[in-house]
PDB file of N, CA and C in Angstrom:
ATOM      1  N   UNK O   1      -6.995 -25.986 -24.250  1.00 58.00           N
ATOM      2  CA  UNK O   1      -6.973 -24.547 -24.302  1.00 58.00           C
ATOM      3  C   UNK O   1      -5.531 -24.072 -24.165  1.00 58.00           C
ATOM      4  N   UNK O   2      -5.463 -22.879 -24.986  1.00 68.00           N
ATOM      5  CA  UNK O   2      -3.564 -22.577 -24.747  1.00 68.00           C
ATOM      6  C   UNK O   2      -4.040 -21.399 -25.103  1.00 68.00           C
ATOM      7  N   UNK O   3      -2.775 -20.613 -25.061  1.00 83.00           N
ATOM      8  CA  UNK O   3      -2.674 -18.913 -25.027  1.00 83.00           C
ATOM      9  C   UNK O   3      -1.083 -18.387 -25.750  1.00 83.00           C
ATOM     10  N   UNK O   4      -1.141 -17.854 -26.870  1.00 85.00           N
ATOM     11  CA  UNK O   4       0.210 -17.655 -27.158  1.00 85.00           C
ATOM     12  C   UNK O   4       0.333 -16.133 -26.699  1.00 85.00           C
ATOM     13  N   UNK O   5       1.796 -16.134 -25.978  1.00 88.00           N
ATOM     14  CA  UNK O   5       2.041 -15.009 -25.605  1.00 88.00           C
ATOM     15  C   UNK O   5       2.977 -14.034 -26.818  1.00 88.00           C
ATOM     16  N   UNK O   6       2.643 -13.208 -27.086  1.00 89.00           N
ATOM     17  CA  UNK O   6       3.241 -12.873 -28.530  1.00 89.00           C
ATOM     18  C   UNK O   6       4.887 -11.975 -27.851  1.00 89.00           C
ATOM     19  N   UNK O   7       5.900 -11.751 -28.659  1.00 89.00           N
ATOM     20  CA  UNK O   7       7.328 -11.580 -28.473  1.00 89.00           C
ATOM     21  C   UNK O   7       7.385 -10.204 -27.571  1.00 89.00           C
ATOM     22  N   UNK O   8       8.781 -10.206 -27.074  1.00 88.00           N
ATOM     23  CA  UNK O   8       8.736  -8.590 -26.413  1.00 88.00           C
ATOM     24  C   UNK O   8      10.169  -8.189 -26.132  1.00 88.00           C
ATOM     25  N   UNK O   9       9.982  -7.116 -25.723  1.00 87.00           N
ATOM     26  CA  UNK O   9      11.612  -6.365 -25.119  1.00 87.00           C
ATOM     27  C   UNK O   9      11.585  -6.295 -23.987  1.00 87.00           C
ATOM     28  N   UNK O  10      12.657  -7.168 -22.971  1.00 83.00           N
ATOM     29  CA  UNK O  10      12.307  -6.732 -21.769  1.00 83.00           C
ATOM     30  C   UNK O  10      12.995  -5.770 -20.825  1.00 83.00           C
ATOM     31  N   UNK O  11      13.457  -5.907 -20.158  1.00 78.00           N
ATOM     32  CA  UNK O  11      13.491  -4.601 -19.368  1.00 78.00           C
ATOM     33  C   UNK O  11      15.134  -4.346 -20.060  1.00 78.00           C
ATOM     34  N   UNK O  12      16.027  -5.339 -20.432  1.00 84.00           N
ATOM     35  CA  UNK O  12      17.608  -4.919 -20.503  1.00 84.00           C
ATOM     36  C   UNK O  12      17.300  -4.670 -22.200  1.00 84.00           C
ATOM     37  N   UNK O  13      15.888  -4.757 -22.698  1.00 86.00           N
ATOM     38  CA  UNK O  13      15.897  -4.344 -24.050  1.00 86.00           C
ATOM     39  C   UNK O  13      16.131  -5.309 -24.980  1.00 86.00           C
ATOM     40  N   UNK O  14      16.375  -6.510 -24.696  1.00 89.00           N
ATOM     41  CA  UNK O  14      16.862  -7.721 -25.258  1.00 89.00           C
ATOM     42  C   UNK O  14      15.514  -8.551 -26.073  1.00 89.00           C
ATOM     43  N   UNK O  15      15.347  -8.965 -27.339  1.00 91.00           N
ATOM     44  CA  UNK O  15      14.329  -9.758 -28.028  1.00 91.00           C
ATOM     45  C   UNK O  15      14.002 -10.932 -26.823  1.00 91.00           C
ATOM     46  N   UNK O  16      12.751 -11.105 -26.805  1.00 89.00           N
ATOM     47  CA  UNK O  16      12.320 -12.454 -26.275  1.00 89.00           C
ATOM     48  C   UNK O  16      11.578 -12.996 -27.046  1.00 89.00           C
ATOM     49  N   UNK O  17      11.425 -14.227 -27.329  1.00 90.00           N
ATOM     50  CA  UNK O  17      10.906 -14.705 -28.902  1.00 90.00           C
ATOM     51  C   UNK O  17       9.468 -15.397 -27.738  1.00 90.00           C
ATOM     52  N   UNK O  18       8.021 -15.140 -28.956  1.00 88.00           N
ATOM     53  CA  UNK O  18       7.347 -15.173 -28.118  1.00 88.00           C
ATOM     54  C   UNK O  18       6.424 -17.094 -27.778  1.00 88.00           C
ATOM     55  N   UNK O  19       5.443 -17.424 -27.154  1.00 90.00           N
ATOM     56  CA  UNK O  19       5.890 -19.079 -26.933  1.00 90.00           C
ATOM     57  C   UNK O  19       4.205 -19.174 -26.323  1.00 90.00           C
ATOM     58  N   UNK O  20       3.948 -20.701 -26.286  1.00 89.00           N
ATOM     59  CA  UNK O  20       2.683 -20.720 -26.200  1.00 89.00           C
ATOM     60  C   UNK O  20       2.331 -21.117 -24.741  1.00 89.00           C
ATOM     61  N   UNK O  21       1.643 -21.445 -24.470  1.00 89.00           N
ATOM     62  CA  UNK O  21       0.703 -21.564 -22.564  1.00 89.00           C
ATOM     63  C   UNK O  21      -0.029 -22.405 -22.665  1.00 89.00           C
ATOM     64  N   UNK O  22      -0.066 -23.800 -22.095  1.00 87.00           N
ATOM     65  CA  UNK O  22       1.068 -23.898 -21.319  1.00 87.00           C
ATOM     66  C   UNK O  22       2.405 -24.356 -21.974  1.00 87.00           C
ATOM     67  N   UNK O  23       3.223 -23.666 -21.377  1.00 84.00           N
ATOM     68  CA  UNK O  23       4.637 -24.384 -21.678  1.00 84.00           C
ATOM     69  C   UNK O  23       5.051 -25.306 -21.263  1.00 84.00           C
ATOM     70  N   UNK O  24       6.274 -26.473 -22.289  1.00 82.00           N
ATOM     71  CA  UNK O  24       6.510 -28.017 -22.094  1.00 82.00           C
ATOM     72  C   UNK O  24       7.326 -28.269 -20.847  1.00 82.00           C
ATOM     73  N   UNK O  25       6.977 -28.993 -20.031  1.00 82.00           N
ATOM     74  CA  UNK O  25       7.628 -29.156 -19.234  1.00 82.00           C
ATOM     75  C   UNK O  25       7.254 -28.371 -17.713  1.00 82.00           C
ATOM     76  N   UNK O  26       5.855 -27.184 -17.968  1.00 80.00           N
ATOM     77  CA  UNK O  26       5.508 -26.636 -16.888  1.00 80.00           C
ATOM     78  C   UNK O  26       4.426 -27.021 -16.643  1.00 80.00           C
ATOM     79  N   UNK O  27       3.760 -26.247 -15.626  1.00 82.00           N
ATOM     80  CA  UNK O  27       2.566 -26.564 -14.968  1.00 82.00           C
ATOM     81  C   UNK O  27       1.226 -26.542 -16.170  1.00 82.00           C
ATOM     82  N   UNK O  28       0.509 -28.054 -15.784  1.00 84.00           N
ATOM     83  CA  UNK O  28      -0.626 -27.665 -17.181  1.00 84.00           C
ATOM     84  C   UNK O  28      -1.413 -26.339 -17.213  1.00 84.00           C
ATOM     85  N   UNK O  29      -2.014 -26.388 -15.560  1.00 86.00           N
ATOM     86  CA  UNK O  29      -3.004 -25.493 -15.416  1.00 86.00           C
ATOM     87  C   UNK O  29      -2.388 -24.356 -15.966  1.00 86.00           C
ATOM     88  N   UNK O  30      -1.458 -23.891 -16.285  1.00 88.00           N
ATOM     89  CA  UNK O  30      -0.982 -21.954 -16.579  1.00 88.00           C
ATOM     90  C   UNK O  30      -1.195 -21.980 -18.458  1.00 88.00           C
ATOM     91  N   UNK O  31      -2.325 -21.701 -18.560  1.00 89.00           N
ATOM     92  CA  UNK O  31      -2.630 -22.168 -19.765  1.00 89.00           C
ATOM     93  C   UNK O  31      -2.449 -20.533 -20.530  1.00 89.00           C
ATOM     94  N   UNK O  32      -2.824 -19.556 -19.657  1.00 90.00           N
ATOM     95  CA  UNK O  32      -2.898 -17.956 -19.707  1.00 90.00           C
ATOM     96  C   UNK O  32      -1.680 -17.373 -19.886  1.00 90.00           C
ATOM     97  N   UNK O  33      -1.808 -15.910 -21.014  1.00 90.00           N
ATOM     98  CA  UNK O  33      -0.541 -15.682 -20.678  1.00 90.00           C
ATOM     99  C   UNK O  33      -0.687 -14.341 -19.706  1.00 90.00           C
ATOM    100  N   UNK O  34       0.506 -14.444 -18.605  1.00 89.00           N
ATOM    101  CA  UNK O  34      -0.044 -13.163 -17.916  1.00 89.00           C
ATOM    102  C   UNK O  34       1.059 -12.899 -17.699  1.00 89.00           C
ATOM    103  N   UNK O  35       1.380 -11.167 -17.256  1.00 87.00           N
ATOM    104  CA  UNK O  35       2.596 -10.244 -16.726  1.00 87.00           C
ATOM    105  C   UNK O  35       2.314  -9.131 -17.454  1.00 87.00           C
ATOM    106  N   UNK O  36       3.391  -8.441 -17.755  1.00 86.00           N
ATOM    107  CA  UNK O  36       3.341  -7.354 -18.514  1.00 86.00           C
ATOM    108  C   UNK O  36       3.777  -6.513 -19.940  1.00 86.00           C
ATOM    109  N   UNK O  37       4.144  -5.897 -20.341  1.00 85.00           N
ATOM    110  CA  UNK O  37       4.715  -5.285 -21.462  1.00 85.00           C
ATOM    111  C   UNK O  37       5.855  -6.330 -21.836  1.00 85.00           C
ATOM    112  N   UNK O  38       6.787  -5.989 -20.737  1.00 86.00           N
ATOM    113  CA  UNK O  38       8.437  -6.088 -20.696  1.00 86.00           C
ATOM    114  C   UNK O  38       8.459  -7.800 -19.680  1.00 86.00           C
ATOM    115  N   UNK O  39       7.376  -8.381 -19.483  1.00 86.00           N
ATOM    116  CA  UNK O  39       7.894  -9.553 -18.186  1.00 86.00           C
ATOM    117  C   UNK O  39       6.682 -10.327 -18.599  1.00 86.00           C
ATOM    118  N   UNK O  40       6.993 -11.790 -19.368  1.00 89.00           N
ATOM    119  CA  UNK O  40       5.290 -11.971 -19.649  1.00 89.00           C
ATOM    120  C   UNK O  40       5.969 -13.649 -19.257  1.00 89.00           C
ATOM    121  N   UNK O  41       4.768 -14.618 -19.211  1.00 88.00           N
ATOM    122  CA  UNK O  41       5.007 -15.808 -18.126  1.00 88.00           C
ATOM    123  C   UNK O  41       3.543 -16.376 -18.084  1.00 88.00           C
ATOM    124  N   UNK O  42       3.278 -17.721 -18.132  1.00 91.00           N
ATOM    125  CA  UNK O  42       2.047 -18.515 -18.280  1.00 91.00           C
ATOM    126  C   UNK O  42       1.565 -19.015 -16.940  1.00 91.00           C
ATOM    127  N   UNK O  43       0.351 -18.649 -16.823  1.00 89.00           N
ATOM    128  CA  UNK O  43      -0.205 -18.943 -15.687  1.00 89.00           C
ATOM    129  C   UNK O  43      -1.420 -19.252 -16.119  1.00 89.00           C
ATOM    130  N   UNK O  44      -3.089 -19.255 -14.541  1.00 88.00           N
ATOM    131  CA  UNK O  44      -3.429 -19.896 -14.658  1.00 88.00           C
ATOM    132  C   UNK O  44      -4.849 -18.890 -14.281  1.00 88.00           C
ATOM    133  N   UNK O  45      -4.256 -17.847 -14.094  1.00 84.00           N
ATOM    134  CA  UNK O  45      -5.294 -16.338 -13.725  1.00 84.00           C
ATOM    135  C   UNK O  45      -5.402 -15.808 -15.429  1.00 84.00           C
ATOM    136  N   UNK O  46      -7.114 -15.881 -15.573  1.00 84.00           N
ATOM    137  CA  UNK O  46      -7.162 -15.133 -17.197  1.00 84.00           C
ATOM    138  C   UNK O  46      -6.900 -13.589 -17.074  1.00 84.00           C
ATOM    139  N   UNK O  47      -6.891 -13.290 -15.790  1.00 80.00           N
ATOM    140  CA  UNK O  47      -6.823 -11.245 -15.943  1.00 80.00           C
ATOM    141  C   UNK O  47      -5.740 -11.201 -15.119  1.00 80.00           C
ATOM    142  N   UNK O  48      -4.732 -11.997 -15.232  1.00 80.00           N
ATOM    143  CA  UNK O  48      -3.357 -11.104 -15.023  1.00 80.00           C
ATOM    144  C   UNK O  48      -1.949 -10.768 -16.258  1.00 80.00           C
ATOM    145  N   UNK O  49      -2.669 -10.046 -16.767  1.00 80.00           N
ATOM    146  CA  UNK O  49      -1.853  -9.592 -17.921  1.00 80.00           C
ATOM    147  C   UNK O  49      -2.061  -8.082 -17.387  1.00 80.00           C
ATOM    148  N   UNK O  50      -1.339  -7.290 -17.742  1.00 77.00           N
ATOM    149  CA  UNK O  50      -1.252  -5.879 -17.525  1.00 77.00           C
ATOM    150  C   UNK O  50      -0.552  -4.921 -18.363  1.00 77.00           C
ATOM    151  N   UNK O  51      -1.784  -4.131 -19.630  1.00 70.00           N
ATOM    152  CA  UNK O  51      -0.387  -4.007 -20.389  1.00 70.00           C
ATOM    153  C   UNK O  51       0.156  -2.331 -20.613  1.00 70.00           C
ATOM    154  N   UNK O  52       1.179  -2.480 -19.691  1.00 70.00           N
ATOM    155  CA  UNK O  52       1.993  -1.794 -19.034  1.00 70.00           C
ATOM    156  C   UNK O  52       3.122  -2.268 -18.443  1.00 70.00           C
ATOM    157  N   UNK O  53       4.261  -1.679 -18.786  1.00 67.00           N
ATOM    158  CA  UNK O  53       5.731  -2.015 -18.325  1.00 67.00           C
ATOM    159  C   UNK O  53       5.634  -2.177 -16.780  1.00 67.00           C
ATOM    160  N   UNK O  54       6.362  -3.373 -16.174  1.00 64.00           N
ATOM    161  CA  UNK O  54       6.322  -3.768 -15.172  1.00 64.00           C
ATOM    162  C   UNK O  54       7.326  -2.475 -14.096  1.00 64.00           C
ATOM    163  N   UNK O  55       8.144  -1.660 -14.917  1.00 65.00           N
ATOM    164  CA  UNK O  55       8.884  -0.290 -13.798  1.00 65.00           C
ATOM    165  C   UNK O  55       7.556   0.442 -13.385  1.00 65.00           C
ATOM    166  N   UNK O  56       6.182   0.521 -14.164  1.00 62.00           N
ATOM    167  CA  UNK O  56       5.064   1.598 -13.841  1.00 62.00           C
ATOM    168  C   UNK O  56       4.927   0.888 -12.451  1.00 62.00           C
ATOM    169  N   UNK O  57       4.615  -0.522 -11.445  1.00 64.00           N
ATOM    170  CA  UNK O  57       4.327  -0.318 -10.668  1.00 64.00           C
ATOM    171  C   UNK O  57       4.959  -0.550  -9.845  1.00 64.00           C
ATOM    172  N   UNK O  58       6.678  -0.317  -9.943  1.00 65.00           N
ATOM    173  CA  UNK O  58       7.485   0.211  -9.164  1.00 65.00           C
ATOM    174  C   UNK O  58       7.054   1.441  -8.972  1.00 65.00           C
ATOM    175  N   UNK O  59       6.746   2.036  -9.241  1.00 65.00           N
ATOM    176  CA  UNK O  59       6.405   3.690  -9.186  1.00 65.00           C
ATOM    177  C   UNK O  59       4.756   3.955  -8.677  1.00 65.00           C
ATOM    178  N   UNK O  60       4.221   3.062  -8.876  1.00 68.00           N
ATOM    179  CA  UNK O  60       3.081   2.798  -7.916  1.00 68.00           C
ATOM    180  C   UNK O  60       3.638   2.553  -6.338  1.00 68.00           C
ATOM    181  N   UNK O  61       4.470   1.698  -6.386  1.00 75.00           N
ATOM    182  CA  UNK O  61       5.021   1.349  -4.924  1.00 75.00           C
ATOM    183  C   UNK O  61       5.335   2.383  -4.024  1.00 75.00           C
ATOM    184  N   UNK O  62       6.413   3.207  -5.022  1.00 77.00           N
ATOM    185  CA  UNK O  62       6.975   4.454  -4.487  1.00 77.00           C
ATOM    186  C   UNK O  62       6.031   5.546  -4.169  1.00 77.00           C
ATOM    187  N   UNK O  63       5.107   5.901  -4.726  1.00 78.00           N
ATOM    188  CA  UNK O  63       3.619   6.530  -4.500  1.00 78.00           C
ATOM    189  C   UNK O  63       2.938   6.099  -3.651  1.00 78.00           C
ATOM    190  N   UNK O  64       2.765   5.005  -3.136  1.00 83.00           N
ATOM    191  CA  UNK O  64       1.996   4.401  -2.009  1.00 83.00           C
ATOM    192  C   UNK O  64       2.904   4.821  -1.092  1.00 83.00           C
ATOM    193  N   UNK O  65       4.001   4.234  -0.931  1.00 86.00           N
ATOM    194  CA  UNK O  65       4.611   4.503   0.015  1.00 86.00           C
ATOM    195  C   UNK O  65       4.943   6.027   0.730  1.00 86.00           C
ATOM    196  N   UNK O  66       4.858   6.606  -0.180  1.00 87.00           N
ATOM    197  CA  UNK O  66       5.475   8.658   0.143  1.00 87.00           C
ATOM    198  C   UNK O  66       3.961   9.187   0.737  1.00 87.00           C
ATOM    199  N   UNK O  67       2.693   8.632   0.121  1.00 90.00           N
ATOM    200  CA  UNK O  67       1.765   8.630   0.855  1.00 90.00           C
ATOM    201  C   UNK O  67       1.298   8.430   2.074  1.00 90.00           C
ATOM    202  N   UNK O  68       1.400   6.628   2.344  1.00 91.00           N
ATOM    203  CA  UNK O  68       1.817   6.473   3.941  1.00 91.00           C
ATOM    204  C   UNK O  68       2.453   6.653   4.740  1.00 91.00           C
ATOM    205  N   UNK O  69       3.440   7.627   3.794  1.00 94.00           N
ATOM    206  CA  UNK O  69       4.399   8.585   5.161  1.00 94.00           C
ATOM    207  C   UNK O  69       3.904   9.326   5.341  1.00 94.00           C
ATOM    208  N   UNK O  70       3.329  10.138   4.911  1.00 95.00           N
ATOM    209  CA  UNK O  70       2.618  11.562   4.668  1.00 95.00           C
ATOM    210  C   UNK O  70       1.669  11.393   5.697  1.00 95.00           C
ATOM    211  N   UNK O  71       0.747  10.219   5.424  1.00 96.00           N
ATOM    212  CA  UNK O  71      -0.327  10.280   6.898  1.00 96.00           C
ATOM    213  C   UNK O  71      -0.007   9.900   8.025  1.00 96.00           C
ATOM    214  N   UNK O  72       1.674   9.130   8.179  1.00 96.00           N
ATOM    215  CA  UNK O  72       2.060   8.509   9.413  1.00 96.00           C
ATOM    216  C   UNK O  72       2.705   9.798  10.404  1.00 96.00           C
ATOM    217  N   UNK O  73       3.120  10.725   9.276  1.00 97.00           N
ATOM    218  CA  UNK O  73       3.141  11.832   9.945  1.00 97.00           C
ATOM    219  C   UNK O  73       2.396  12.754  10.770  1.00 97.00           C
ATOM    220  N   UNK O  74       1.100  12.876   9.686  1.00 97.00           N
ATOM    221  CA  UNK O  74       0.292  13.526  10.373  1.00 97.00           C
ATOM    222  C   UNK O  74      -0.383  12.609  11.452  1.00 97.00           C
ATOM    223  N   UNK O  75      -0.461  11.501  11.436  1.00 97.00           N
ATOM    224  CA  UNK O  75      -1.656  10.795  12.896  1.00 97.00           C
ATOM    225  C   UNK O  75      -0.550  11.441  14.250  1.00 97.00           C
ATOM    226  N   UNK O  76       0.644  11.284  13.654  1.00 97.00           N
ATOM    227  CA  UNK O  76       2.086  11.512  14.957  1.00 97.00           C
ATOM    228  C   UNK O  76       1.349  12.551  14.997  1.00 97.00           C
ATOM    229  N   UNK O  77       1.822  13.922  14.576  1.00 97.00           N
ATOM    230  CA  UNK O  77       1.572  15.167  14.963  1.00 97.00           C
ATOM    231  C   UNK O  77      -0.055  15.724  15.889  1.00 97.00           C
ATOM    232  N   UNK O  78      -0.908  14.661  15.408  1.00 97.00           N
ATOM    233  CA  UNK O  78      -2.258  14.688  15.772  1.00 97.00           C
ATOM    234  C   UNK O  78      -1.960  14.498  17.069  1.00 97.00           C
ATOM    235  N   UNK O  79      -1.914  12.681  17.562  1.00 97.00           N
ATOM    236  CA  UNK O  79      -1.257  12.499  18.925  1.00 97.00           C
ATOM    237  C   UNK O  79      -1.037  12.930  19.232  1.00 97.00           C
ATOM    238  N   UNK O  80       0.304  13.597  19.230  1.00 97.00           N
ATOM    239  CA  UNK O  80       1.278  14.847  19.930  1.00 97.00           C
ATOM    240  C   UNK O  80       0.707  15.990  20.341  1.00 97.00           C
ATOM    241  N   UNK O  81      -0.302  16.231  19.291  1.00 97.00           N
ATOM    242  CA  UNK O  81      -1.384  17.327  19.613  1.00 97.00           C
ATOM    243  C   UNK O  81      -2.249  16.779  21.103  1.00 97.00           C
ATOM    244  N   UNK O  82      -2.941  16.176  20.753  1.00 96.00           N
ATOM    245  CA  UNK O  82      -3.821  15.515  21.545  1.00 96.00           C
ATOM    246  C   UNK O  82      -3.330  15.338  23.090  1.00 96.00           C
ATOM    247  N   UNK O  83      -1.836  14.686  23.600  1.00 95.00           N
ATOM    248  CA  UNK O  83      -1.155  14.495  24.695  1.00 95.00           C
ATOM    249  C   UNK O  83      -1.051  16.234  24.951  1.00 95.00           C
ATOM    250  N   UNK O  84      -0.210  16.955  24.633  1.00 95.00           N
ATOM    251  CA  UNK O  84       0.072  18.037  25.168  1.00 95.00           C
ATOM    252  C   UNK O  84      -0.960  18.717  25.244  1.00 95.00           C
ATOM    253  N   UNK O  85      -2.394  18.698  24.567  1.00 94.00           N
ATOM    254  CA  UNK O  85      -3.577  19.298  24.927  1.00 94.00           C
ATOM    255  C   UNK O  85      -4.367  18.963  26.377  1.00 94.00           C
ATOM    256  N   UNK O  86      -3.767  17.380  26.478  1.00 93.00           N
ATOM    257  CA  UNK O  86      -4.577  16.894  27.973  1.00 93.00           C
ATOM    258  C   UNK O  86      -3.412  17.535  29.372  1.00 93.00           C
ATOM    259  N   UNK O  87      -2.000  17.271  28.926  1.00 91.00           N
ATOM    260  CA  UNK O  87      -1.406  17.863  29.971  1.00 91.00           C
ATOM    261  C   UNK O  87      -1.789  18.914  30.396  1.00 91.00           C
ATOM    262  N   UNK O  88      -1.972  20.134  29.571  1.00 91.00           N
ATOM    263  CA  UNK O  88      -2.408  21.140  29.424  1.00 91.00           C
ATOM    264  C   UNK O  88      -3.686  20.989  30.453  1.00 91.00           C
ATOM    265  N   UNK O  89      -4.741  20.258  29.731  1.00 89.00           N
ATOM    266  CA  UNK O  89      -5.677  20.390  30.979  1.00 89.00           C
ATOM    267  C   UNK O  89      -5.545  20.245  31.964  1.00 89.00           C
ATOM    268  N   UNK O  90      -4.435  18.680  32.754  1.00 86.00           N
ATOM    269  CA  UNK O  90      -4.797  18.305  33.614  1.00 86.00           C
ATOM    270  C   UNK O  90      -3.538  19.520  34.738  1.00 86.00           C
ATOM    271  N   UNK O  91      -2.774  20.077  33.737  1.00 85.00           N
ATOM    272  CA  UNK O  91      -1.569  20.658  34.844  1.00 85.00           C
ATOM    273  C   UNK O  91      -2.093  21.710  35.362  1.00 85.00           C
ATOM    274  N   UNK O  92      -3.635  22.656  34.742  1.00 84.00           N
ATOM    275  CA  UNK O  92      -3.794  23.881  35.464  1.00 84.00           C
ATOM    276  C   UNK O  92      -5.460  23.623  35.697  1.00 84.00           C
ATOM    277  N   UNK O  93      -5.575  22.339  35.942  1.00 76.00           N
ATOM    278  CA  UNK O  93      -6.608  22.520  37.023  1.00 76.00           C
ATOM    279  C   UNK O  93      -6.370  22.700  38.551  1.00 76.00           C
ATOM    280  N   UNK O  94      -7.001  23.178  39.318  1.00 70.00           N
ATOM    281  CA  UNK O  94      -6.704  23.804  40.430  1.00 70.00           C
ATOM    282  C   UNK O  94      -6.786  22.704  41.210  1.00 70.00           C
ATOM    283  N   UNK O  95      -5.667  22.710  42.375  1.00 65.00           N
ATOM    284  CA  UNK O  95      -5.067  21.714  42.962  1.00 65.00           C
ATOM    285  C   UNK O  95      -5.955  20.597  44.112  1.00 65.00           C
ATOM    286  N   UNK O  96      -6.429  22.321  44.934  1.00 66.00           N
ATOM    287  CA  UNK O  96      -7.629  22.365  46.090  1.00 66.00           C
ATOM    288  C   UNK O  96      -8.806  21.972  45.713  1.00 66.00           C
ATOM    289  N   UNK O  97      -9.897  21.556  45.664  1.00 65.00           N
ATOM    290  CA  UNK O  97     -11.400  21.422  45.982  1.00 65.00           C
ATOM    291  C   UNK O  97     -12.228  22.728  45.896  1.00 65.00           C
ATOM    292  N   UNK O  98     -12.795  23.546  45.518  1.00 63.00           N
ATOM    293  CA  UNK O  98     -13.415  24.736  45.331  1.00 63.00           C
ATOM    294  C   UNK O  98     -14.608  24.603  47.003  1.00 63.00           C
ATOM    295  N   UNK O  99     -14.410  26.103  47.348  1.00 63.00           N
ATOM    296  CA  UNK O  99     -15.315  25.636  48.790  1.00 63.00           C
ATOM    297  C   UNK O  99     -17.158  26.014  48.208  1.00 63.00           C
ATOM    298  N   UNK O 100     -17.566  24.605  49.332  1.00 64.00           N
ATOM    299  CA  UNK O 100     -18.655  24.398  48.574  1.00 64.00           C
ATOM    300  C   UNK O 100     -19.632  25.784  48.950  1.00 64.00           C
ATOM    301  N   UNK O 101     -19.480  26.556  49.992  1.00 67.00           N
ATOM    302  CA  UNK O 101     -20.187  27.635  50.553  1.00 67.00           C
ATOM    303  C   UNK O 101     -20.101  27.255  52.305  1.00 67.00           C
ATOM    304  N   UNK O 102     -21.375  27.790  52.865  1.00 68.00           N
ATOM    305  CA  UNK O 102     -22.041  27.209  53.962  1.00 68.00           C
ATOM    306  C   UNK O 102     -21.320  25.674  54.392  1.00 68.00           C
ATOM    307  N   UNK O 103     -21.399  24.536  55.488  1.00 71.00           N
ATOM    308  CA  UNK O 103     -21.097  24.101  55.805  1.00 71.00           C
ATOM    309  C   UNK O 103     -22.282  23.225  56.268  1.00 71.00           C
ATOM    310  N   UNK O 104     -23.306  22.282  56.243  1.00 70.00           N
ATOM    311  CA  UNK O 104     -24.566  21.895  56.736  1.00 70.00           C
ATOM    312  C   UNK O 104     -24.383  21.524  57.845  1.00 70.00           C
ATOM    313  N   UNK O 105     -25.043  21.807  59.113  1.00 73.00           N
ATOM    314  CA  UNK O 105     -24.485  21.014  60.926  1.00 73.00           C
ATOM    315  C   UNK O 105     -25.761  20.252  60.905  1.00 73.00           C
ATOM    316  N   UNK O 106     -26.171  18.858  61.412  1.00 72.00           N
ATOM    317  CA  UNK O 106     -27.241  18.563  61.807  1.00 72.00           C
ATOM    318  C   UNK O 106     -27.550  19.312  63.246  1.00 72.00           C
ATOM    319  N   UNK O 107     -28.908  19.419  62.909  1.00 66.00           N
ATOM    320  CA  UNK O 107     -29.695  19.873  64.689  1.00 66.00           C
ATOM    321  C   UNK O 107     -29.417  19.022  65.901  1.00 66.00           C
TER     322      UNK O 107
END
């Protein structure tokens, strides 16, 4: 079984002439061709091809990431909420014991 990966431009724009899977001298098992638009390479996974330029999930990265700031912010601010809400409770509860009334004496 083999897989020809057909030619491409890669990221500096440069021809890459295209070559079959597995390639001589590499691993048998990478019989697949997998990567992307612009970055392609024989392996051994049939669904890792992606076809889409490999900068799109740089920009996935960058999106994940501006995201998990976004909520690392808010859990902070939550916390922060949360602490100064308990100080809050615990600083103006009243210091003394409230009197219970009456006083019970045994007979």
């Amino acid at each position: 079984m083999s897989a020809e990966c057909s030619s491409y431009l890669n990221a500096d724009k440069v021809l890459v002439s295209g070559f079959s899977c597995p390639r001589a001298g590499g691993d048998a098992r990478a019989v697949f061709c997998c990567g992307f638009q612009d970055v392609k390479y024989c392996c051994d996974d049939p669904h890792s091809f992606f076809p889409y330029e490999h900068s799109y999930m740089w920009w996935l990265s960058v999106g994940a990431l501006v995201g998990l700031s976004i909520a690392a912010v808010v859990l902070f601010a939550f916390i922060i909420t949360v602490c100064v809400l308990c100080y809050l409770f615990i600083s103006t509860k009243p210091s003394s014991k409230l009197d219970a009334g009456l006083s019970l004496q045994v007979a």
